[in-house]
Short mmCIF file of C-alpha atoms and ligand atoms in Angstrom, two decimals:
data_model
loop_
_atom_site.label_atom_id
_atom_site.label_comp_id
_atom_site.label_asym_id
_atom_site.label_seq_id
_atom_site.Cartn_x
_atom_site.Cartn_y
_atom_site.Cartn_z
CA MET A 1 -18.92 -4.76 5.40
CA ALA A 2 -17.13 -5.38 8.68
CA ILE A 3 -18.94 -7.42 11.31
CA VAL A 4 -19.75 -5.20 14.28
CA PRO A 5 -18.54 -7.06 17.37
CA SER A 6 -20.71 -7.13 20.44
CA ARG A 7 -18.55 -6.09 23.38
CA ARG A 8 -18.93 -5.46 27.08
CA LEU A 9 -16.95 -3.13 29.32
CA TYR A 10 -13.32 -4.10 29.86
CA ILE A 11 -12.46 -4.02 33.55
CA ASN A 12 -9.61 -5.79 35.31
CA GLY A 13 -8.75 -7.75 32.17
CA GLU A 14 -12.26 -9.15 31.82
CA TRP A 15 -15.34 -8.41 29.73
CA THR A 16 -17.88 -7.11 32.18
CA GLU A 17 -21.60 -6.46 31.77
CA PRO A 18 -22.40 -2.87 32.86
CA ILE A 19 -24.05 -2.99 36.28
CA ARG A 20 -27.18 -1.19 35.11
CA LYS A 21 -27.21 -3.27 31.90
CA ASN A 22 -27.88 -0.25 29.66
CA ARG A 23 -26.72 0.00 26.07
CA ILE A 24 -26.25 2.80 23.54
CA PRO A 25 -27.04 2.24 19.85
CA ILE A 26 -24.25 2.55 17.28
CA ILE A 27 -25.57 4.52 14.32
CA ASN A 28 -23.80 4.39 10.97
CA PRO A 29 -23.81 8.08 9.99
CA ALA A 30 -23.74 7.20 6.27
CA THR A 31 -26.98 5.19 6.39
CA GLU A 32 -28.60 6.40 9.66
CA GLN A 33 -29.09 2.73 10.56
CA ILE A 34 -28.45 1.11 13.93
CA ILE A 35 -25.66 -1.39 13.39
CA GLY A 36 -25.03 -2.55 16.95
CA HIS A 37 -24.78 -1.40 20.54
CA ILE A 38 -22.13 -0.43 23.05
CA PRO A 39 -22.43 -0.88 26.79
CA ALA A 40 -23.44 2.21 28.77
CA GLY A 41 -21.26 2.27 31.86
CA THR A 42 -22.15 4.38 34.88
CA SER A 43 -20.51 5.47 38.12
CA GLU A 44 -20.76 1.92 39.55
CA ASP A 45 -18.70 0.54 36.67
CA VAL A 46 -16.24 3.44 36.93
CA GLU A 47 -15.81 2.52 40.60
CA LEU A 48 -14.79 -1.04 39.68
CA ALA A 49 -12.49 0.17 36.93
CA VAL A 50 -10.71 2.62 39.24
CA GLU A 51 -10.30 -0.10 41.86
CA ALA A 52 -8.79 -2.44 39.25
CA ALA A 53 -6.43 0.27 38.00
CA ARG A 54 -5.28 1.07 41.56
CA LYS A 55 -4.55 -2.58 42.25
CA ALA A 56 -2.64 -2.96 38.99
CA LEU A 57 -0.59 0.12 39.80
CA SER A 58 0.91 -1.34 42.92
CA ARG A 59 0.38 -5.03 43.31
CA ASN A 60 2.81 -6.44 45.84
CA LYS A 61 6.05 -8.21 45.23
CA GLY A 62 7.38 -6.34 42.25
CA GLY A 63 4.76 -7.67 39.83
CA ASP A 64 3.20 -4.25 39.51
CA TRP A 65 3.04 -2.04 36.46
CA SER A 66 4.32 1.19 37.98
CA ARG A 67 7.51 -0.28 39.40
CA ALA A 68 8.32 -2.56 36.48
CA SER A 69 11.11 -1.46 34.16
CA GLY A 70 10.33 0.59 31.08
CA ALA A 71 11.66 -2.33 29.04
CA PHE A 72 9.04 -4.62 30.59
CA ARG A 73 6.24 -2.24 29.67
CA ALA A 74 7.67 -1.64 26.19
CA LYS A 75 7.21 -5.32 25.35
CA TYR A 76 3.45 -4.98 25.78
CA LEU A 77 3.27 -1.71 23.85
CA ARG A 78 5.10 -3.33 20.93
CA ALA A 79 2.82 -6.36 21.05
CA ILE A 80 -0.23 -4.06 20.94
CA ALA A 81 1.27 -2.19 17.96
CA SER A 82 1.83 -5.37 16.03
CA LYS A 83 -1.72 -6.70 16.70
CA ILE A 84 -3.16 -3.35 15.55
CA THR A 85 -1.16 -3.66 12.34
CA GLU A 86 -2.39 -7.24 11.86
CA ARG A 87 -6.01 -6.13 12.30
CA LYS A 88 -5.59 -2.83 10.45
CA SER A 89 -8.12 -3.31 7.69
CA GLU A 90 -10.87 -4.61 10.01
CA LEU A 91 -10.25 -1.82 12.53
CA ALA A 92 -10.25 0.83 9.79
CA LYS A 93 -13.64 -0.43 8.59
CA LEU A 94 -15.11 -0.28 12.09
CA GLU A 95 -13.77 3.23 12.53
CA ALA A 96 -15.23 4.39 9.22
CA LEU A 97 -18.61 2.81 10.03
CA ASP A 98 -18.69 4.41 13.45
CA CYS A 99 -17.62 7.99 12.80
CA GLY A 100 -18.07 8.38 9.04
CA LYS A 101 -14.50 9.14 8.05
CA PRO A 102 -13.40 7.90 4.62
CA LEU A 103 -11.91 4.41 4.78
CA ASP A 104 -8.56 5.62 3.41
CA GLU A 105 -8.31 8.09 6.29
CA ALA A 106 -9.28 5.44 8.83
CA ALA A 107 -6.54 3.15 7.46
CA TRP A 108 -4.07 6.00 7.83
CA ASP A 109 -5.21 6.45 11.45
CA MET A 110 -4.52 2.77 12.19
CA ASP A 111 -0.94 3.14 10.94
CA ASP A 112 -0.57 6.16 13.23
CA VAL A 113 -2.02 4.19 16.13
CA ALA A 114 0.50 1.37 15.68
CA GLY A 115 3.32 3.90 15.18
CA CYS A 116 2.36 5.73 18.37
CA PHE A 117 2.48 2.53 20.47
CA GLU A 118 5.89 1.72 18.94
CA TYR A 119 7.17 5.22 19.62
CA TYR A 120 6.20 5.17 23.28
CA ALA A 121 7.67 1.67 23.63
CA ASP A 122 11.02 3.27 22.71
CA LEU A 123 10.45 6.10 25.19
CA ALA A 124 9.54 3.62 27.95
CA GLU A 125 12.89 1.92 27.43
CA ALA A 126 14.69 5.25 27.38
CA LEU A 127 13.12 6.08 30.76
CA ASP A 128 15.15 3.28 32.38
CA VAL A 129 18.35 4.99 31.23
CA LYS A 130 17.27 8.50 32.21
CA GLN A 131 16.41 7.57 35.80
CA LYS A 132 18.65 8.98 38.51
CA ALA A 133 19.82 11.83 36.31
CA PRO A 134 22.13 13.90 38.56
CA ILE A 135 21.53 17.60 39.12
CA SER A 136 24.59 19.70 39.84
CA LEU A 137 24.21 21.83 42.97
CA PRO A 138 26.19 24.86 44.15
CA MET A 139 26.96 23.24 47.57
CA GLN A 140 29.43 20.40 47.44
CA GLN A 141 28.18 18.64 50.55
CA PHE A 142 24.92 17.78 48.75
CA LYS A 143 24.18 15.34 45.94
CA CYS A 144 20.94 15.43 44.04
CA HIS A 145 19.24 13.33 41.41
CA ILE A 146 15.79 13.18 39.96
CA LEU A 147 13.37 10.32 39.60
CA LYS A 148 10.63 10.35 37.02
CA GLU A 149 7.70 8.44 38.43
CA PRO A 150 4.30 7.55 37.04
CA ILE A 151 1.58 9.95 38.20
CA GLY A 152 -0.60 6.99 39.16
CA VAL A 153 -4.09 6.07 38.00
CA VAL A 154 -5.15 8.26 35.10
CA GLY A 155 -8.58 8.93 33.61
CA LEU A 156 -8.57 9.41 29.83
CA ILE A 157 -11.63 10.99 28.21
CA THR A 158 -11.64 11.13 24.43
CA PRO A 159 -13.70 12.38 21.47
CA TRP A 160 -15.23 10.83 18.36
CA ASN A 161 -13.33 12.43 15.49
CA TYR A 162 -10.24 10.21 15.75
CA PRO A 163 -11.66 7.60 18.12
CA LEU A 164 -8.78 5.14 18.38
CA LEU A 165 -6.01 7.59 17.55
CA MET A 166 -6.98 10.15 20.22
CA ALA A 167 -7.26 7.31 22.73
CA THR A 168 -3.81 6.07 21.70
CA TRP A 169 -2.23 9.53 22.11
CA LYS A 170 -3.15 9.12 25.77
CA VAL A 171 -3.05 5.37 26.42
CA ALA A 172 0.39 4.74 24.87
CA PRO A 173 2.35 7.39 26.84
CA ALA A 174 0.35 6.74 30.03
CA LEU A 175 1.19 3.03 29.95
CA ALA A 176 4.78 3.74 28.88
CA ALA A 177 5.18 6.01 31.91
CA GLY A 178 3.95 3.26 34.24
CA CYS A 179 0.50 4.67 34.91
CA THR A 180 -2.59 2.51 34.85
CA ALA A 181 -5.64 3.90 33.13
CA ILE A 182 -9.36 4.05 32.67
CA LEU A 183 -10.33 5.11 29.16
CA LYS A 184 -13.77 6.64 28.54
CA PRO A 185 -14.22 6.97 24.77
CA SER A 186 -16.95 9.05 23.14
CA GLU A 187 -20.39 7.47 23.12
CA LEU A 188 -20.59 8.45 19.43
CA ALA A 189 -17.65 6.23 18.44
CA SER A 190 -16.38 3.63 20.89
CA MET A 191 -16.06 0.52 18.75
CA THR A 192 -12.34 0.63 17.99
CA CYS A 193 -11.51 1.46 21.61
CA LEU A 194 -13.35 -1.70 22.67
CA GLU A 195 -11.28 -3.57 20.06
CA LEU A 196 -8.18 -2.11 21.69
CA ALA A 197 -9.39 -3.86 24.85
CA ALA A 198 -9.55 -7.12 22.90
CA VAL A 199 -6.01 -6.52 21.66
CA CYS A 200 -4.78 -5.86 25.23
CA GLN A 201 -6.37 -9.10 26.36
CA GLU A 202 -4.78 -11.04 23.48
CA VAL A 203 -1.30 -9.77 24.26
CA GLY A 204 -1.75 -10.58 27.94
CA LEU A 205 -1.53 -7.03 29.29
CA PRO A 206 -1.74 -7.48 33.08
CA PRO A 207 -5.32 -7.09 34.36
CA GLY A 208 -6.33 -3.59 35.40
CA VAL A 209 -3.52 -1.79 33.55
CA LEU A 210 -5.99 -0.51 30.96
CA ASN A 211 -9.71 -0.49 31.66
CA ILE A 212 -12.27 0.71 29.15
CA VAL A 213 -15.62 2.05 30.28
CA THR A 214 -17.87 3.22 27.46
CA GLY A 215 -20.92 5.34 28.19
CA LEU A 216 -22.37 8.83 28.17
CA GLY A 217 -20.30 11.81 29.26
CA PRO A 218 -22.29 12.80 32.34
CA GLU A 219 -22.82 9.15 33.38
CA ALA A 220 -19.37 7.64 32.84
CA GLY A 221 -17.03 10.60 32.14
CA ALA A 222 -18.10 12.82 35.03
CA PRO A 223 -17.66 10.17 37.78
CA LEU A 224 -14.24 9.38 36.38
CA ALA A 225 -13.20 13.05 36.47
CA SER A 226 -14.44 13.50 40.05
CA HIS A 227 -13.11 10.20 41.42
CA PRO A 228 -10.78 10.82 44.37
CA HIS A 229 -8.60 7.82 43.48
CA VAL A 230 -7.90 8.99 39.96
CA ASP A 231 -4.68 11.00 40.06
CA LYS A 232 -4.95 12.86 36.76
CA ILE A 233 -7.41 13.52 33.95
CA ALA A 234 -6.37 13.89 30.33
CA PHE A 235 -9.18 15.15 28.13
CA THR A 236 -9.74 15.92 24.46
CA GLY A 237 -13.06 17.39 23.39
CA SER A 238 -15.08 20.56 23.46
CA THR A 239 -14.03 23.65 25.38
CA ALA A 240 -17.32 23.61 27.31
CA THR A 241 -16.77 20.07 28.64
CA GLY A 242 -13.07 20.76 29.22
CA SER A 243 -13.89 23.75 31.34
CA MET A 244 -16.38 21.68 33.36
CA ILE A 245 -13.77 18.99 33.93
CA MET A 246 -11.26 21.60 35.03
CA SER A 247 -13.62 22.89 37.71
CA THR A 248 -14.31 19.32 38.86
CA VAL A 249 -10.64 18.43 39.25
CA ALA A 250 -9.98 21.76 40.98
CA GLN A 251 -12.01 20.53 43.98
CA LEU A 252 -9.45 17.76 44.48
CA VAL A 253 -6.40 19.74 43.33
CA LYS A 254 -5.91 17.07 40.70
CA PRO A 255 -3.88 17.84 37.57
CA CYS A 256 -5.47 17.74 34.15
CA SER A 257 -4.37 18.30 30.59
CA LEU A 258 -6.91 19.64 28.14
CA GLU A 259 -6.90 19.51 24.36
CA LEU A 260 -9.94 21.52 23.35
CA GLY A 261 -11.49 23.22 20.38
CA GLY A 262 -10.08 25.64 17.86
CA LYS A 263 -10.86 28.16 15.15
CA SER A 264 -7.50 28.14 13.49
CA PRO A 265 -6.40 30.61 10.81
CA ILE A 266 -4.77 29.90 7.47
CA VAL A 267 -2.94 33.00 6.23
CA ILE A 268 -2.14 33.15 2.52
CA PHE A 269 0.15 35.83 1.05
CA GLU A 270 0.13 37.08 -2.53
CA ASP A 271 3.26 35.22 -3.72
CA VAL A 272 2.05 31.63 -3.34
CA ASP A 273 1.66 28.85 -5.87
CA LEU A 274 -2.13 28.87 -6.23
CA ASP A 275 -2.64 25.17 -6.96
CA LYS A 276 -0.47 23.84 -4.17
CA THR A 277 -1.95 26.29 -1.71
CA ALA A 278 -5.54 25.61 -2.75
CA GLU A 279 -5.15 21.88 -2.18
CA TRP A 280 -3.67 22.39 1.30
CA THR A 281 -6.48 24.84 2.09
CA LEU A 282 -9.08 22.19 1.24
CA PHE A 283 -7.19 19.53 3.18
CA GLY A 284 -6.78 21.86 6.16
CA CYS A 285 -10.52 22.31 6.51
CA PHE A 286 -12.29 19.35 4.90
CA TRP A 287 -10.08 16.43 5.97
CA THR A 288 -11.91 14.18 8.46
CA ASN A 289 -15.12 15.74 7.14
CA GLY A 290 -14.09 19.02 8.73
CA GLN A 291 -14.25 17.57 12.23
CA ILE A 292 -10.74 18.34 13.37
CA CYS A 293 -9.83 20.39 16.40
CA SER A 294 -6.95 21.92 14.44
CA ALA A 295 -8.97 22.59 11.24
CA THR A 296 -7.69 25.75 9.60
CA SER A 297 -11.23 27.00 9.11
CA ARG A 298 -10.62 30.75 8.86
CA LEU A 299 -9.03 31.61 5.53
CA ILE A 300 -7.23 34.96 5.63
CA ILE A 301 -6.06 35.81 2.13
CA HIS A 302 -4.28 38.72 0.50
CA GLU A 303 -6.87 40.82 -1.33
CA SER A 304 -4.83 40.91 -4.57
CA ILE A 305 -5.25 37.17 -5.19
CA ALA A 306 -8.52 36.56 -3.35
CA SER A 307 -10.97 36.38 -6.23
CA LYS A 308 -8.76 34.19 -8.45
CA PHE A 309 -7.90 31.90 -5.53
CA LEU A 310 -11.49 31.57 -4.32
CA GLU A 311 -12.74 30.67 -7.79
CA LYS A 312 -10.16 27.91 -7.98
CA LEU A 313 -10.92 26.78 -4.44
CA ALA A 314 -14.69 26.63 -4.98
CA ASN A 315 -14.31 24.62 -8.20
CA TRP A 316 -11.95 22.22 -6.51
CA ALA A 317 -14.25 21.88 -3.46
CA LYS A 318 -17.15 20.99 -5.74
CA SER A 319 -15.11 18.16 -7.24
CA ILE A 320 -14.36 16.44 -3.90
CA LYS A 321 -15.88 12.98 -3.90
CA ILE A 322 -18.62 12.85 -1.25
CA ALA A 323 -19.75 9.28 -0.67
CA ASP A 324 -20.28 6.45 1.77
CA PRO A 325 -16.93 6.18 3.61
CA MET A 326 -16.63 2.57 2.42
CA GLU A 327 -16.79 3.58 -1.24
CA GLU A 328 -13.54 3.53 -3.18
CA GLY A 329 -12.05 7.01 -3.51
CA CYS A 330 -14.38 8.67 -0.98
CA ARG A 331 -12.78 11.89 0.25
CA LEU A 332 -15.63 13.31 2.32
CA GLY A 333 -18.07 11.23 4.36
CA PRO A 334 -20.94 12.20 6.63
CA VAL A 335 -20.50 14.12 9.86
CA VAL A 336 -20.66 11.92 12.93
CA SER A 337 -24.27 12.22 14.07
CA GLU A 338 -27.64 13.80 13.47
CA GLY A 339 -26.91 16.28 16.26
CA GLN A 340 -23.68 17.35 14.60
CA TYR A 341 -25.42 17.54 11.19
CA ASN A 342 -28.08 19.89 12.54
CA LYS A 343 -25.49 21.93 14.40
CA VAL A 344 -23.38 22.50 11.27
CA LEU A 345 -26.41 23.40 9.11
CA LYS A 346 -27.51 25.85 11.79
CA PHE A 347 -24.08 27.52 11.63
CA ILE A 348 -24.51 27.95 7.87
CA SER A 349 -28.03 29.36 8.13
CA THR A 350 -27.00 31.76 10.89
CA ALA A 351 -24.08 32.96 8.76
CA LYS A 352 -26.50 33.65 5.89
CA SER A 353 -28.94 35.47 8.13
CA GLU A 354 -26.07 37.61 9.44
CA GLY A 355 -25.26 38.69 5.87
CA ALA A 356 -22.53 36.26 4.77
CA THR A 357 -22.52 34.63 1.32
CA VAL A 358 -22.30 30.91 0.63
CA LEU A 359 -19.78 30.67 -2.20
CA CYS A 360 -20.17 26.91 -2.59
CA GLY A 361 -21.82 24.01 -0.82
CA GLY A 362 -24.08 24.94 2.07
CA GLY A 363 -26.21 21.83 2.46
CA ARG A 364 -26.84 18.18 1.69
CA PRO A 365 -25.32 16.87 -1.55
CA GLN A 366 -28.12 16.19 -4.03
CA HIS A 367 -27.06 12.63 -4.82
CA LEU A 368 -27.20 11.45 -1.20
CA LYS A 369 -30.69 11.17 0.22
CA LYS A 370 -29.74 9.52 3.50
CA GLY A 371 -26.87 9.98 5.92
CA PHE A 372 -25.49 13.04 7.67
CA PHE A 373 -23.68 14.38 4.60
CA ILE A 374 -22.83 18.07 4.19
CA GLU A 375 -21.11 19.54 1.14
CA PRO A 376 -17.76 21.26 1.56
CA THR A 377 -18.87 24.82 2.17
CA ILE A 378 -17.04 28.11 1.67
CA ILE A 379 -18.45 31.30 3.15
CA THR A 380 -17.45 34.82 2.11
CA ASP A 381 -18.56 38.35 3.06
CA VAL A 382 -17.75 37.47 6.62
CA ASP A 383 -17.52 40.04 9.39
CA THR A 384 -15.37 39.41 12.47
CA SER A 385 -18.40 39.79 14.72
CA MET A 386 -20.23 36.89 13.05
CA GLN A 387 -20.68 33.52 14.76
CA ILE A 388 -19.14 31.74 11.76
CA TRP A 389 -15.90 33.66 12.33
CA ARG A 390 -15.82 33.24 16.10
CA ASP A 391 -17.14 29.77 16.99
CA GLU A 392 -15.89 26.28 16.19
CA VAL A 393 -18.19 24.63 13.62
CA PHE A 394 -16.59 21.16 13.62
CA GLY A 395 -17.85 20.42 10.14
CA PRO A 396 -16.78 21.07 6.52
CA VAL A 397 -17.16 24.85 6.59
CA LEU A 398 -14.47 27.38 5.68
CA CYS A 399 -14.97 31.11 6.17
CA VAL A 400 -12.96 33.78 4.38
CA LYS A 401 -11.62 37.28 4.99
CA THR A 402 -9.12 39.33 3.01
CA PHE A 403 -6.21 41.48 4.20
CA THR A 404 -3.94 44.15 2.75
CA ASP A 405 -0.74 43.86 4.80
CA GLU A 406 1.10 41.50 7.14
CA ASP A 407 0.08 43.33 10.34
CA GLU A 408 -3.57 43.13 9.42
CA ALA A 409 -3.22 39.44 8.57
CA ILE A 410 -1.70 38.71 11.99
CA GLU A 411 -4.35 40.73 13.77
CA LEU A 412 -7.12 38.82 11.99
CA ALA A 413 -5.40 35.49 12.63
CA ASN A 414 -5.16 36.16 16.36
CA ASP A 415 -8.69 37.53 16.57
CA THR A 416 -9.99 34.43 18.35
CA ARG A 417 -10.31 33.12 21.87
CA TYR A 418 -8.80 29.85 20.67
CA GLY A 419 -5.13 29.09 20.06
CA LEU A 420 -4.61 25.56 18.84
CA ALA A 421 -3.08 25.87 15.38
CA GLY A 422 -2.38 28.15 12.44
CA ALA A 423 -0.95 27.96 8.94
CA VAL A 424 0.96 30.46 6.85
CA PHE A 425 1.65 30.31 3.13
CA SER A 426 4.29 32.37 1.34
CA LYS A 427 7.40 31.83 -0.75
CA ASP A 428 9.14 34.37 1.50
CA LEU A 429 10.42 32.20 4.35
CA ASP A 430 11.47 35.20 6.47
CA ARG A 431 7.89 36.34 6.36
CA CYS A 432 6.71 32.84 7.29
CA GLU A 433 9.05 32.89 10.26
CA ARG A 434 7.79 36.30 11.42
CA VAL A 435 4.17 35.18 11.14
CA SER A 436 4.88 31.82 12.85
CA LYS A 437 6.26 33.72 15.83
CA ALA A 438 3.35 36.16 15.89
CA LEU A 439 0.60 33.52 15.76
CA GLN A 440 -0.91 32.74 19.16
CA ALA A 441 -1.08 28.98 18.75
CA GLY A 442 0.55 25.76 19.87
CA ILE A 443 1.06 24.44 16.35
CA VAL A 444 2.05 26.35 13.21
CA TRP A 445 2.22 24.86 9.74
CA VAL A 446 4.25 26.59 7.04
CA ASN A 447 3.11 26.02 3.45
CA CYS A 448 0.94 23.08 4.54
CA SER A 449 -1.89 22.36 6.99
CA GLN A 450 -2.56 19.40 9.29
CA PRO A 451 0.37 17.00 8.87
CA THR A 452 0.92 15.60 12.36
CA PHE A 453 3.83 13.55 13.59
CA THR A 454 4.05 11.43 16.73
CA GLN A 455 7.48 12.91 17.50
CA ALA A 456 6.35 16.56 17.64
CA PRO A 457 4.42 18.26 20.49
CA TRP A 458 0.67 18.79 20.09
CA GLY A 459 -1.55 21.14 22.07
CA GLY A 460 -2.90 24.64 22.34
CA THR A 461 -2.91 27.96 24.09
CA LYS A 462 -5.76 30.28 25.13
CA ARG A 463 -9.09 28.42 25.27
CA SER A 464 -7.74 25.56 23.21
CA GLY A 465 -6.35 24.16 26.44
CA PHE A 466 -2.96 23.38 27.92
CA GLY A 467 -0.49 20.54 28.23
CA ARG A 468 1.21 18.89 25.29
CA GLU A 469 0.58 15.46 23.85
CA LEU A 470 2.88 13.42 21.61
CA GLY A 471 6.67 13.42 21.55
CA GLU A 472 8.57 13.39 24.83
CA TRP A 473 6.09 16.00 26.12
CA GLY A 474 3.34 13.39 25.82
CA LEU A 475 5.25 11.11 28.18
CA ASP A 476 5.90 13.96 30.64
CA ASN A 477 2.11 14.35 30.89
CA TYR A 478 2.04 11.11 32.87
CA LEU A 479 5.23 11.49 34.89
CA SER A 480 5.84 13.22 38.12
CA VAL A 481 9.33 14.50 38.86
CA LYS A 482 10.82 13.75 42.25
CA GLN A 483 14.09 15.20 43.52
CA VAL A 484 16.21 13.12 45.87
CA THR A 485 18.78 15.22 47.74
CA GLU A 486 21.42 13.65 49.93
CA TYR A 487 23.71 15.27 52.52
CA THR A 488 27.09 13.62 52.00
CA SER A 489 29.41 15.52 54.34
CA ASP A 490 31.00 14.02 57.46
CA ASP A 491 30.61 17.41 59.16
CA GLN A 492 27.80 18.59 61.39
CA TRP A 493 25.34 20.82 59.48
CA GLY A 494 26.01 23.53 62.11
CA TRP A 495 22.94 25.83 62.05
CA TYR A 496 22.03 25.19 65.68
CA PRO A 497 25.10 25.26 67.88
CA SER A 498 25.34 21.97 69.77
CA PRO A 499 23.99 22.42 73.35
CA SER A 500 27.14 20.78 74.70
CA LYS A 501 29.13 23.71 73.27
CA LEU A 502 26.92 26.47 74.69
P1 NAI B 601 -17.71 16.65 24.32
O1 NAI B 601 -16.61 17.54 24.71
O2 NAI B 601 -18.97 16.76 25.10
O3 NAI B 601 -17.23 15.12 24.41
C1 NAI B 601 -15.90 14.70 24.49
C2 NAI B 601 -15.79 13.58 25.52
O4 NAI B 601 -16.16 14.08 26.80
C3 NAI B 601 -16.72 12.41 25.26
O5 NAI B 601 -16.09 11.20 25.63
C4 NAI B 601 -17.87 12.69 26.18
O6 NAI B 601 -18.62 11.55 26.52
C5 NAI B 601 -17.16 13.27 27.37
N1 NAI B 601 -18.00 14.08 28.24
C6 NAI B 601 -19.12 14.79 27.94
N2 NAI B 601 -19.61 15.39 29.02
C7 NAI B 601 -18.80 15.07 30.05
C8 NAI B 601 -18.80 15.39 31.44
N3 NAI B 601 -19.73 16.16 31.98
N4 NAI B 601 -17.81 14.92 32.19
C9 NAI B 601 -16.86 14.14 31.67
N5 NAI B 601 -16.82 13.77 30.38
C10 NAI B 601 -17.78 14.24 29.57
O7 NAI B 601 -17.99 16.81 22.81
P2 NAI B 601 -19.26 16.34 21.96
O8 NAI B 601 -20.54 16.60 22.69
O9 NAI B 601 -19.02 14.97 21.51
O10 NAI B 601 -19.16 17.37 20.77
C11 NAI B 601 -19.60 18.69 20.96
C12 NAI B 601 -18.71 19.67 20.27
O11 NAI B 601 -17.41 19.62 20.81
C13 NAI B 601 -18.49 19.43 18.80
O12 NAI B 601 -19.49 19.98 18.04
C14 NAI B 601 -17.16 20.09 18.57
O13 NAI B 601 -17.34 21.45 18.33
C15 NAI B 601 -16.45 19.91 19.85
N6 NAI B 601 -15.47 18.82 19.84
C16 NAI B 601 -14.17 19.15 19.75
C17 NAI B 601 -13.23 18.16 19.72
C18 NAI B 601 -11.81 18.50 19.62
O14 NAI B 601 -10.98 17.64 19.35
N7 NAI B 601 -11.44 19.72 19.84
C19 NAI B 601 -13.58 16.74 19.74
C20 NAI B 601 -14.99 16.50 19.90
C21 NAI B 601 -15.88 17.52 19.93
MG1 MG B 602 -20.93 6.18 15.80
#
């Protein structure tokens, strides 16, 4: 068992007791036991963190983060990546203890975290080369170039399903761009983000470049979003909170990027390999205990193979190893909290009361008496008006509908107010291409579901939010583009005739 470190807030490069001295218990969702505490920051602590970030952004005499070269910043990002790799197994254990994801998944996350810091180190260096890119203009007497400049102080608000990875998707590009940041992780899983603070301190990241204020959403997240000296908010979480943040930042005409919920479709045609497709279907919905914004949780399957496929899928789902995340071979752990557990069970009971059928799962696994465990659940006889079809469950629950032709499949797939992701399965690649184009989503997987790469853009449409993380788009999230236009002619501009000539 990993030792749970006792940490304070990380502000201006120092461990800082929260001003109101409050703490939030850390509950291991597999045992329901309190295993430690995190500091509960409030607006007073946010104030200090913003001040520190502002100072770090533009300290005098060239020592500041925003005006340093990309190569200078890349050195720190690489040092962070290598410390994360060194501490991988300890960090993975903390992550699994905190949010309940299987240890193997948490270890995978840590590799992605290190990879993401490395990737943005490269992009920080590339920024030095790209500066002063000329723009060709139609008037010869003008010369123009662009400068890509850091947006400034950024507020990063993140969720609990990939605690350190979601933070990294924001922290790494923000720092690479030359921004300074205040990170507010989820109160349900903040431990690894506080360890990131320890890593930053160890590598000597200049004080104030990254500040970490843990605490409750309304107490620590809201004052960050509304702070007049924070130049941008990047948020991942629920659509309800995202929408609230958007109206807050609107008052200050402050930009924000939002990565919100989803109810993503997985469309399966009649020509697929049943085994391969069934495994991806399970992975697409039950990976990370079903708590993934991009979960392909609406299965839309051709009616001719539905019964055979569902029988296979249900048998396979029943064989998934549900256990304490620390246990060897665990493939499904508990959901993150008691609140989430009750919310998911309520979704299942509402679906039943609305007339749907639970094909498999539906409740607590018999062999686990404690912990917020829920069996992988598949729900059939679903109508498009039902809550289970329309709303994001954020738990291991898949709902199913059948279709007869491609047009109907697309219509069902797009029958959602969300638009984060979608998956299509067929051996006919022309058909896959047609469906990929027709899906209203920011991410489409063909013959797979969920694989995510740091190099490729990530984000949604419709109520799944806007803005793209990862890849070069992730860096652009934290850059502002300035044009510099110079008049180079020796001649008078000549719009107003010179008074001497009148
Ligand atoms: P949430 O959206 O409330 O929390 C996400 C982050 O926002 C956390 O750091 C939280 O402290 C912060 N926050 C909460 N209220 C805030 C406010 N007024 N101002 C600023 N920041 C605030 O999500 P929560 O309550 O943890 O989960 C609720 C539901 O949201 C889940 O059941 C799930 O459906 C969905 N969700 C979706 C995620 C996604 O990646 N799409 C991630 C987490 C949750
Ligand atoms: Mg926790």
